[in-house]
Amino acid sequence: MMAKASATVRLRGRLAGYRKRNLHSQWLRKRIKEQKNKCAICGGIMAPKGQPSAIGLEPSLDHIRPISKGGIDHWENTQATHVACNNRKGSSYVE
């Protein structure tokens, strides 16, 4: 039987997740601005989040070399893409 994690350990995990999401949000905003609001995969314009007529065209942060393929979670390994383009790319990596 496994022991339960202490409240301190659970809190640290939640804070680490919050910090990572916050950091990724900052990276995404910077990438969108750097890429002039264009998707790095298809070149199309990204729609504002939550716009009902633009499902799949919202911006998302994509790891150029996926973490599952040995990429790192670092600013230089990211690009802004449409959610739909990012989902299509999946964990593929093109050099």
mmCIF file of N, CA, C and O in Angstrom:
data_model
loop_
_atom_site.group_PDB
_atom_site.id
_atom_site.type_symbol
_atom_site.label_atom_id
_atom_site.label_comp_id
_atom_site.label_asym_id
_atom_site.label_seq_id
_atom_site.Cartn_x
_atom_site.Cartn_y
_atom_site.Cartn_z
ATOM 1 N N MET A 1 0.839 -1.181 0.000
ATOM 2 C CA MET A 1 0.000 0.000 0.000
ATOM 3 C C MET A 1 0.887 1.247 0.000
ATOM 4 O O MET A 1 1.832 1.338 0.769
ATOM 5 N N MET A 2 0.592 2.201 -0.873
ATOM 6 C CA MET A 2 1.411 3.409 -0.973
ATOM 7 C C MET A 2 0.990 4.439 0.067
ATOM 8 O O MET A 2 -0.187 4.566 0.392
ATOM 9 N N ALA A 3 1.954 5.148 0.575
ATOM 10 C CA ALA A 3 1.666 6.205 1.536
ATOM 11 C C ALA A 3 1.169 7.437 0.781
ATOM 12 O O ALA A 3 1.568 7.685 -0.352
ATOM 13 N N LYS A 4 0.301 8.191 1.425
ATOM 14 C CA LYS A 4 -0.204 9.418 0.804
ATOM 15 C C LYS A 4 0.868 10.488 0.830
ATOM 16 O O LYS A 4 1.659 10.566 1.763
ATOM 17 N N ALA A 5 0.864 11.319 -0.193
ATOM 18 C CA ALA A 5 1.814 12.432 -0.234
ATOM 19 C C ALA A 5 1.394 13.472 0.797
ATOM 20 O O ALA A 5 0.207 13.704 1.019
ATOM 21 N N SER A 6 2.379 14.098 1.399
ATOM 22 C CA SER A 6 2.060 15.104 2.406
ATOM 23 C C SER A 6 1.450 16.332 1.734
ATOM 24 O O SER A 6 1.586 16.537 0.530
ATOM 25 N N ALA A 7 0.779 17.139 2.515
ATOM 26 C CA ALA A 7 0.161 18.356 1.996
ATOM 27 C C ALA A 7 1.207 19.282 1.391
ATOM 28 O O ALA A 7 0.962 19.931 0.375
ATOM 29 N N THR A 8 2.390 19.323 1.966
ATOM 30 C CA THR A 8 3.472 20.175 1.456
ATOM 31 C C THR A 8 3.898 19.716 0.069
ATOM 32 O O THR A 8 4.079 20.523 -0.835
ATOM 33 N N VAL A 9 4.045 18.419 -0.131
ATOM 34 C CA VAL A 9 4.449 17.875 -1.427
ATOM 35 C C VAL A 9 3.383 18.173 -2.475
ATOM 36 O O VAL A 9 3.690 18.576 -3.590
ATOM 37 N N ARG A 10 2.105 17.988 -2.116
ATOM 38 C CA ARG A 10 1.012 18.276 -3.062
ATOM 39 C C ARG A 10 0.993 19.750 -3.426
ATOM 40 O O ARG A 10 0.811 20.108 -4.584
ATOM 41 N N LEU A 11 1.201 20.635 -2.447
ATOM 42 C CA LEU A 11 1.206 22.072 -2.704
ATOM 43 C C LEU A 11 2.362 22.455 -3.615
ATOM 44 O O LEU A 11 2.188 23.218 -4.549
ATOM 45 N N ARG A 12 3.537 21.889 -3.374
ATOM 46 C CA ARG A 12 4.686 22.175 -4.240
ATOM 47 C C ARG A 12 4.392 21.768 -5.676
ATOM 48 O O ARG A 12 4.743 22.458 -6.615
ATOM 49 N N GLY A 13 3.755 20.631 -5.864
ATOM 50 C CA GLY A 13 3.398 20.158 -7.202
ATOM 51 C C GLY A 13 2.442 21.108 -7.892
ATOM 52 O O GLY A 13 2.599 21.432 -9.059
ATOM 53 N N ARG A 14 1.435 21.605 -7.150
ATOM 54 C CA ARG A 14 0.476 22.559 -7.735
ATOM 55 C C ARG A 14 1.161 23.862 -8.082
ATOM 56 O O ARG A 14 0.897 24.439 -9.118
ATOM 57 N N LEU A 15 2.035 24.351 -7.201
ATOM 58 C CA LEU A 15 2.740 25.602 -7.470
ATOM 59 C C LEU A 15 3.660 25.457 -8.673
ATOM 60 O O LEU A 15 3.743 26.353 -9.514
ATOM 61 N N ALA A 16 4.335 24.324 -8.786
ATOM 62 C CA ALA A 16 5.221 24.094 -9.930
ATOM 63 C C ALA A 16 4.402 24.080 -11.220
ATOM 64 O O ALA A 16 4.808 24.663 -12.221
ATOM 65 N N GLY A 17 3.230 23.442 -11.202
ATOM 66 C CA GLY A 17 2.350 23.423 -12.376
ATOM 67 C C GLY A 17 1.869 24.821 -12.729
ATOM 68 O O GLY A 17 1.807 25.197 -13.892
ATOM 69 N N TYR A 18 1.521 25.615 -11.701
ATOM 70 C CA TYR A 18 1.074 26.994 -11.934
ATOM 71 C C TYR A 18 2.193 27.814 -12.554
ATOM 72 O O TYR A 18 1.989 28.548 -13.506
ATOM 73 N N ARG A 19 3.406 27.690 -12.013
ATOM 74 C CA ARG A 19 4.540 28.458 -12.537
ATOM 75 C C ARG A 19 4.818 28.096 -13.993
ATOM 76 O O ARG A 19 5.110 28.955 -14.805
ATOM 77 N N LYS A 20 4.731 26.818 -14.301
ATOM 78 C CA LYS A 20 4.984 26.360 -15.673
ATOM 79 C C LYS A 20 3.925 26.913 -16.622
ATOM 80 O O LYS A 20 4.252 27.418 -17.696
ATOM 81 N N ARG A 21 2.648 26.846 -16.234
ATOM 82 C CA ARG A 21 1.576 27.387 -17.087
ATOM 83 C C ARG A 21 1.757 28.883 -17.279
ATOM 84 O O ARG A 21 1.579 29.401 -18.374
ATOM 85 N N ASN A 22 2.119 29.591 -16.202
ATOM 86 C CA ASN A 22 2.319 31.028 -16.275
ATOM 87 C C ASN A 22 3.490 31.357 -17.205
ATOM 88 O O ASN A 22 3.411 32.255 -18.030
ATOM 89 N N LEU A 23 4.563 30.608 -17.087
ATOM 90 C CA LEU A 23 5.732 30.807 -17.930
ATOM 91 C C LEU A 23 5.390 30.541 -19.394
ATOM 92 O O LEU A 23 5.739 31.311 -20.279
ATOM 93 N N HIS A 24 4.660 29.448 -19.658
ATOM 94 C CA HIS A 24 4.273 29.127 -21.029
ATOM 95 C C HIS A 24 3.360 30.205 -21.605
ATOM 96 O O HIS A 24 3.453 30.513 -22.795
ATOM 97 N N SER A 25 2.485 30.787 -20.790
ATOM 98 C CA SER A 25 1.622 31.880 -21.258
ATOM 99 C C SER A 25 2.453 33.084 -21.673
ATOM 100 O O SER A 25 2.175 33.719 -22.687
ATOM 101 N N GLN A 26 3.480 33.382 -20.893
ATOM 102 C CA GLN A 26 4.370 34.502 -21.236
ATOM 103 C C GLN A 26 5.110 34.205 -22.536
ATOM 104 O O GLN A 26 5.227 35.070 -23.407
ATOM 105 N N TRP A 27 5.615 32.989 -22.674
ATOM 106 C CA TRP A 27 6.324 32.602 -23.902
ATOM 107 C C TRP A 27 5.404 32.729 -25.107
ATOM 108 O O TRP A 27 5.811 33.210 -26.151
ATOM 109 N N LEU A 28 4.148 32.269 -24.958
ATOM 110 C CA LEU A 28 3.203 32.315 -26.071
ATOM 111 C C LEU A 28 2.945 33.753 -26.500
ATOM 112 O O LEU A 28 2.981 34.064 -27.688
ATOM 113 N N ARG A 29 2.704 34.644 -25.536
ATOM 114 C CA ARG A 29 2.466 36.057 -25.879
ATOM 115 C C ARG A 29 3.669 36.639 -26.621
ATOM 116 O O ARG A 29 3.515 37.355 -27.613
ATOM 117 N N LYS A 30 4.884 36.325 -26.164
ATOM 118 C CA LYS A 30 6.093 36.840 -26.816
ATOM 119 C C LYS A 30 6.254 36.267 -28.223
ATOM 120 O O LYS A 30 6.620 36.983 -29.151
ATOM 121 N N ARG A 31 5.993 34.970 -28.376
ATOM 122 C CA ARG A 31 6.125 34.334 -29.696
ATOM 123 C C ARG A 31 5.115 34.906 -30.684
ATOM 124 O O ARG A 31 5.432 35.131 -31.842
ATOM 125 N N ILE A 32 3.871 35.118 -30.236
ATOM 126 C CA ILE A 32 2.842 35.679 -31.113
ATOM 127 C C ILE A 32 3.290 37.048 -31.616
ATOM 128 O O ILE A 32 3.200 37.347 -32.810
ATOM 129 N N LYS A 33 3.800 37.858 -30.707
ATOM 130 C CA LYS A 33 4.270 39.190 -31.087
ATOM 131 C C LYS A 33 5.468 39.089 -32.039
ATOM 132 O O LYS A 33 5.520 39.770 -33.068
ATOM 133 N N GLU A 34 6.405 38.209 -31.722
ATOM 134 C CA GLU A 34 7.608 38.017 -32.538
ATOM 135 C C GLU A 34 7.257 37.518 -33.945
ATOM 136 O O GLU A 34 7.866 37.918 -34.930
ATOM 137 N N GLN A 35 6.272 36.632 -34.039
ATOM 138 C CA GLN A 35 5.872 36.054 -35.319
ATOM 139 C C GLN A 35 4.803 36.880 -36.026
ATOM 140 O O GLN A 35 4.240 36.430 -37.028
ATOM 141 N N LYS A 36 4.520 38.065 -35.507
ATOM 142 C CA LYS A 36 3.529 38.982 -36.094
ATOM 143 C C LYS A 36 2.156 38.330 -36.254
ATOM 144 O O LYS A 36 1.504 38.458 -37.285
ATOM 145 N N ASN A 37 1.734 37.607 -35.210
ATOM 146 C CA ASN A 37 0.410 36.985 -35.117
ATOM 147 C C ASN A 37 0.169 35.922 -36.194
ATOM 148 O O ASN A 37 -0.959 35.682 -36.592
ATOM 149 N N LYS A 38 1.241 35.295 -36.698
ATOM 150 C CA LYS A 38 1.102 34.255 -37.722
ATOM 151 C C LYS A 38 1.526 32.899 -37.176
ATOM 152 O O LYS A 38 2.472 32.797 -36.410
ATOM 153 N N CYS A 39 0.830 31.862 -37.631
ATOM 154 C CA CYS A 39 1.147 30.488 -37.244
ATOM 155 C C CYS A 39 2.480 30.076 -37.866
ATOM 156 O O CYS A 39 2.705 30.304 -39.061
ATOM 157 N N ALA A 40 3.352 29.470 -37.077
ATOM 158 C CA ALA A 40 4.663 29.045 -37.569
ATOM 159 C C ALA A 40 4.553 27.857 -38.521
ATOM 160 O O ALA A 40 5.467 27.615 -39.305
ATOM 161 N N ILE A 41 3.463 27.126 -38.503
ATOM 162 C CA ILE A 41 3.316 25.944 -39.355
ATOM 163 C C ILE A 41 2.656 26.293 -40.691
ATOM 164 O O ILE A 41 3.200 25.998 -41.749
ATOM 165 N N CYS A 42 1.500 26.954 -40.658
ATOM 166 C CA CYS A 42 0.779 27.226 -41.906
ATOM 167 C C CYS A 42 0.890 28.677 -42.376
ATOM 168 O O CYS A 42 0.564 28.976 -43.519
ATOM 169 N N GLY A 43 1.318 29.568 -41.502
ATOM 170 C CA GLY A 43 1.453 30.980 -41.873
ATOM 171 C C GLY A 43 0.170 31.786 -41.780
ATOM 172 O O GLY A 43 0.165 32.977 -42.073
ATOM 173 N N GLY A 44 -0.922 31.139 -41.356
ATOM 174 C CA GLY A 44 -2.201 31.839 -41.226
ATOM 175 C C GLY A 44 -2.245 32.727 -39.992
ATOM 176 O O GLY A 44 -1.478 32.551 -39.055
ATOM 177 N N ILE A 45 -3.165 33.680 -39.998
ATOM 178 C CA ILE A 45 -3.343 34.598 -38.872
ATOM 179 C C ILE A 45 -4.031 33.854 -37.729
ATOM 180 O O ILE A 45 -4.970 33.096 -37.952
ATOM 181 N N MET A 46 -3.554 34.098 -36.512
ATOM 182 C CA MET A 46 -4.161 33.466 -35.341
ATOM 183 C C MET A 46 -5.307 34.320 -34.815
ATOM 184 O O MET A 46 -5.207 35.542 -34.776
ATOM 185 N N ALA A 47 -6.390 33.668 -34.439
ATOM 186 C CA ALA A 47 -7.576 34.342 -33.915
ATOM 187 C C ALA A 47 -7.437 34.531 -32.418
ATOM 188 O O ALA A 47 -6.727 33.779 -31.753
ATOM 189 N N PRO A 48 -8.123 35.538 -31.877
ATOM 190 C CA PRO A 48 -8.105 35.712 -30.418
ATOM 191 C C PRO A 48 -8.742 34.502 -29.734
ATOM 192 O O PRO A 48 -9.663 33.892 -30.263
ATOM 193 N N LYS A 49 -8.225 34.153 -28.547
ATOM 194 C CA LYS A 49 -8.772 33.009 -27.807
ATOM 195 C C LYS A 49 -10.243 33.260 -27.495
ATOM 196 O O LYS A 49 -10.636 34.358 -27.159
ATOM 197 N N GLY A 50 -11.030 32.205 -27.620
ATOM 198 C CA GLY A 50 -12.438 32.269 -27.252
ATOM 199 C C GLY A 50 -13.358 32.787 -28.334
ATOM 200 O O GLY A 50 -14.554 32.853 -28.142
ATOM 201 N N GLN A 51 -12.842 33.167 -29.484
ATOM 202 C CA GLN A 51 -13.687 33.658 -30.564
ATOM 203 C C GLN A 51 -14.440 32.466 -31.159
ATOM 204 O O GLN A 51 -13.821 31.549 -31.698
ATOM 205 N N PRO A 52 -15.779 32.454 -31.078
ATOM 206 C CA PRO A 52 -16.533 31.269 -31.467
ATOM 207 C C PRO A 52 -16.383 30.879 -32.936
ATOM 208 O O PRO A 52 -16.433 29.722 -33.280
ATOM 209 N N SER A 53 -16.147 31.826 -33.827
ATOM 210 C CA SER A 53 -16.070 31.502 -35.249
ATOM 211 C C SER A 53 -14.695 30.979 -35.654
ATOM 212 O O SER A 53 -14.470 30.649 -36.796
ATOM 213 N N ALA A 54 -13.775 30.920 -34.703
ATOM 214 C CA ALA A 54 -12.402 30.551 -35.055
ATOM 215 C C ALA A 54 -11.908 29.340 -34.269
ATOM 216 O O ALA A 54 -10.782 29.313 -33.827
ATOM 217 N N ILE A 55 -12.755 28.330 -34.135
ATOM 218 C CA ILE A 55 -12.351 27.128 -33.403
ATOM 219 C C ILE A 55 -11.158 26.491 -34.130
ATOM 220 O O ILE A 55 -11.208 26.263 -35.323
ATOM 221 N N GLY A 56 -10.104 26.221 -33.384
ATOM 222 C CA GLY A 56 -8.908 25.615 -33.959
ATOM 223 C C GLY A 56 -7.882 26.628 -34.437
ATOM 224 O O GLY A 56 -6.749 26.287 -34.699
ATOM 225 N N LEU A 57 -8.288 27.893 -34.567
ATOM 226 C CA LEU A 57 -7.352 28.924 -35.015
ATOM 227 C C LEU A 57 -6.785 29.733 -33.859
ATOM 228 O O LEU A 57 -6.040 30.677 -34.069
ATOM 229 N N GLU A 58 -7.143 29.333 -32.621
ATOM 230 C CA GLU A 58 -6.586 30.009 -31.450
ATOM 231 C C GLU A 58 -5.102 29.681 -31.364
ATOM 232 O O GLU A 58 -4.660 28.635 -31.820
ATOM 233 N N PRO A 59 -4.313 30.573 -30.761
ATOM 234 C CA PRO A 59 -2.867 30.307 -30.642
ATOM 235 C C PRO A 59 -2.560 29.258 -29.578
ATOM 236 O O PRO A 59 -3.275 29.134 -28.590
ATOM 237 N N SER A 60 -1.517 28.486 -29.830
ATOM 238 C CA SER A 60 -1.024 27.544 -28.820
ATOM 239 C C SER A 60 0.493 27.501 -28.916
ATOM 240 O O SER A 60 1.065 27.823 -29.961
ATOM 241 N N LEU A 61 1.123 27.125 -27.829
ATOM 242 C CA LEU A 61 2.577 27.045 -27.787
ATOM 243 C C LEU A 61 2.996 25.637 -28.194
ATOM 244 O O LEU A 61 2.536 24.658 -27.622
ATOM 245 N N ASP A 62 3.832 25.543 -29.198
ATOM 246 C CA ASP A 62 4.288 24.265 -29.722
ATOM 247 C C ASP A 62 5.777 24.106 -29.460
ATOM 248 O O ASP A 62 6.536 25.058 -29.604
ATOM 249 N N HIS A 63 6.184 22.919 -29.051
ATOM 250 C CA HIS A 63 7.610 22.622 -28.917
ATOM 251 C C HIS A 63 8.098 22.156 -30.287
ATOM 252 O O HIS A 63 7.572 21.194 -30.838
ATOM 253 N N ILE A 64 9.066 22.854 -30.856
ATOM 254 C CA ILE A 64 9.581 22.532 -32.183
ATOM 255 C C ILE A 64 10.084 21.094 -32.202
ATOM 256 O O ILE A 64 9.690 20.307 -33.041
ATOM 257 N N ARG A 65 10.982 20.774 -31.312
ATOM 258 C CA ARG A 65 11.399 19.374 -31.116
ATOM 259 C C ARG A 65 10.623 18.894 -29.889
ATOM 260 O O ARG A 65 10.878 19.357 -28.774
ATOM 261 N N PRO A 66 9.662 17.991 -30.071
ATOM 262 C CA PRO A 66 8.830 17.558 -28.948
ATOM 263 C C PRO A 66 9.647 17.010 -27.784
ATOM 264 O O PRO A 66 10.696 16.397 -27.982
ATOM 265 N N ILE A 67 9.154 17.257 -26.589
ATOM 266 C CA ILE A 67 9.815 16.776 -25.383
ATOM 267 C C ILE A 67 9.908 15.246 -25.435
ATOM 268 O O ILE A 67 10.915 14.666 -25.046
ATOM 269 N N SER A 68 8.876 14.598 -26.007
ATOM 270 C CA SER A 68 8.890 13.133 -26.115
ATOM 271 C C SER A 68 9.968 12.619 -27.067
ATOM 272 O O SER A 68 10.323 11.454 -27.039
ATOM 273 N N LYS A 69 10.491 13.511 -27.916
ATOM 274 C CA LYS A 69 11.552 13.126 -28.867
ATOM 275 C C LYS A 69 12.908 13.690 -28.454
ATOM 276 O O LYS A 69 13.805 13.846 -29.269
ATOM 277 N N GLY A 70 13.044 14.083 -27.183
ATOM 278 C CA GLY A 70 14.322 14.569 -26.676
ATOM 279 C C GLY A 70 14.460 16.083 -26.641
ATOM 280 O O GLY A 70 15.516 16.594 -26.302
ATOM 281 N N GLY A 71 13.404 16.809 -26.993
ATOM 282 C CA GLY A 71 13.440 18.272 -26.926
ATOM 283 C C GLY A 71 13.384 18.748 -25.487
ATOM 284 O O GLY A 71 13.031 17.996 -24.584
ATOM 285 N N ILE A 72 13.735 20.009 -25.284
ATOM 286 C CA ILE A 72 13.697 20.554 -23.929
ATOM 287 C C ILE A 72 12.596 21.599 -23.811
ATOM 288 O O ILE A 72 12.173 22.183 -24.809
ATOM 289 N N ASP A 73 12.141 21.809 -22.605
ATOM 290 C CA ASP A 73 11.102 22.793 -22.328
ATOM 291 C C ASP A 73 11.792 24.137 -22.109
ATOM 292 O O ASP A 73 12.008 24.564 -20.977
ATOM 293 N N HIS A 74 12.180 24.773 -23.211
ATOM 294 C CA HIS A 74 12.943 26.016 -23.163
ATOM 295 C C HIS A 74 12.403 26.957 -24.226
ATOM 296 O O HIS A 74 11.894 26.532 -25.266
ATOM 297 N N TRP A 75 12.523 28.250 -23.978
ATOM 298 C CA TRP A 75 12.052 29.301 -24.876
ATOM 299 C C TRP A 75 12.501 29.080 -26.319
ATOM 300 O O TRP A 75 11.726 29.245 -27.263
ATOM 301 N N GLU A 76 13.745 28.690 -26.531
ATOM 302 C CA GLU A 76 14.284 28.554 -27.884
ATOM 303 C C GLU A 76 13.718 27.343 -28.631
ATOM 304 O O GLU A 76 13.900 27.240 -29.840
ATOM 305 N N ASN A 77 13.029 26.462 -27.937
ATOM 306 C CA ASN A 77 12.441 25.277 -28.557
ATOM 307 C C ASN A 77 10.931 25.444 -28.743
ATOM 308 O O ASN A 77 10.208 24.469 -28.850
ATOM 309 N N THR A 78 10.440 26.674 -28.782
ATOM 310 C CA THR A 78 9.002 26.889 -28.905
ATOM 311 C C THR A 78 8.665 27.764 -30.101
ATOM 312 O O THR A 78 9.499 28.513 -30.604
ATOM 313 N N GLN A 79 7.408 27.642 -30.538
ATOM 314 C CA GLN A 79 6.868 28.480 -31.588
ATOM 315 C C GLN A 79 5.370 28.611 -31.351
ATOM 316 O O GLN A 79 4.757 27.756 -30.720
ATOM 317 N N ALA A 80 4.776 29.670 -31.855
ATOM 318 C CA ALA A 80 3.332 29.863 -31.743
ATOM 319 C C ALA A 80 2.669 29.264 -32.976
ATOM 320 O O ALA A 80 3.107 29.505 -34.104
ATOM 321 N N THR A 81 1.644 28.455 -32.751
ATOM 322 C CA THR A 81 0.916 27.812 -33.850
ATOM 323 C C THR A 81 -0.579 27.849 -33.561
ATOM 324 O O THR A 81 -0.996 28.132 -32.446
ATOM 325 N N HIS A 82 -1.384 27.560 -34.584
ATOM 326 C CA HIS A 82 -2.813 27.342 -34.356
ATOM 327 C C HIS A 82 -2.966 26.051 -33.547
ATOM 328 O O HIS A 82 -2.149 25.137 -33.697
ATOM 329 N N VAL A 83 -3.998 25.961 -32.764
ATOM 330 C CA VAL A 83 -4.283 24.733 -32.017
ATOM 331 C C VAL A 83 -4.435 23.569 -33.004
ATOM 332 O O VAL A 83 -3.866 22.491 -32.800
ATOM 333 N N ALA A 84 -5.160 23.787 -34.093
ATOM 334 C CA ALA A 84 -5.389 22.725 -35.079
ATOM 335 C C ALA A 84 -4.074 22.278 -35.729
ATOM 336 O O ALA A 84 -3.841 21.081 -35.918
ATOM 337 N N CYS A 85 -3.200 23.220 -36.077
ATOM 338 C CA CYS A 85 -1.908 22.874 -36.690
ATOM 339 C C CYS A 85 -1.036 22.103 -35.701
ATOM 340 O O CYS A 85 -0.372 21.135 -36.071
ATOM 341 N N ASN A 86 -1.048 22.537 -34.449
ATOM 342 C CA ASN A 86 -0.265 21.875 -33.407
ATOM 343 C C ASN A 86 -0.763 20.439 -33.210
ATOM 344 O O ASN A 86 0.028 19.512 -33.095
ATOM 345 N N ASN A 87 -2.089 20.241 -33.214
ATOM 346 C CA ASN A 87 -2.654 18.900 -33.048
ATOM 347 C C ASN A 87 -2.297 18.010 -34.238
ATOM 348 O O ASN A 87 -2.008 16.835 -34.072
ATOM 349 N N ARG A 88 -2.328 18.579 -35.454
ATOM 350 C CA ARG A 88 -1.963 17.817 -36.650
ATOM 351 C C ARG A 88 -0.497 17.395 -36.607
ATOM 352 O O ARG A 88 -0.137 16.292 -36.994
ATOM 353 N N LYS A 89 0.376 18.316 -36.145
ATOM 354 C CA LYS A 89 1.802 18.032 -36.056
ATOM 355 C C LYS A 89 2.056 16.928 -35.040
ATOM 356 O O LYS A 89 2.917 16.072 -35.249
ATOM 357 N N GLY A 90 1.323 16.944 -33.947
ATOM 358 C CA GLY A 90 1.491 15.945 -32.909
ATOM 359 C C GLY A 90 2.900 15.928 -32.354
ATOM 360 O O GLY A 90 3.489 16.981 -32.090
ATOM 361 N N SER A 91 3.496 14.750 -32.240
ATOM 362 C CA SER A 91 4.853 14.664 -31.692
ATOM 363 C C SER A 91 5.887 14.436 -32.801
ATOM 364 O O SER A 91 6.965 13.917 -32.548
ATOM 365 N N SER A 92 5.545 14.846 -34.027
ATOM 366 C CA SER A 92 6.523 14.694 -35.111
ATOM 367 C C SER A 92 7.550 15.817 -35.041
ATOM 368 O O SER A 92 7.319 16.869 -34.467
ATOM 369 N N TYR A 93 8.687 15.563 -35.651
ATOM 370 C CA TYR A 93 9.782 16.535 -35.654
ATOM 371 C C TYR A 93 10.439 16.504 -37.024
ATOM 372 O O TYR A 93 10.864 15.464 -37.495
ATOM 373 N N VAL A 94 10.482 17.658 -37.671
ATOM 374 C CA VAL A 94 11.098 17.764 -38.979
ATOM 375 C C VAL A 94 12.334 18.642 -38.845
ATOM 376 O O VAL A 94 12.251 19.767 -38.388
ATOM 377 N N GLU A 95 13.496 18.114 -39.218
ATOM 378 C CA GLU A 95 14.739 18.909 -39.121
ATOM 379 C C GLU A 95 14.882 19.810 -40.312
ATOM 380 O O GLU A 95 14.518 19.575 -41.384
#
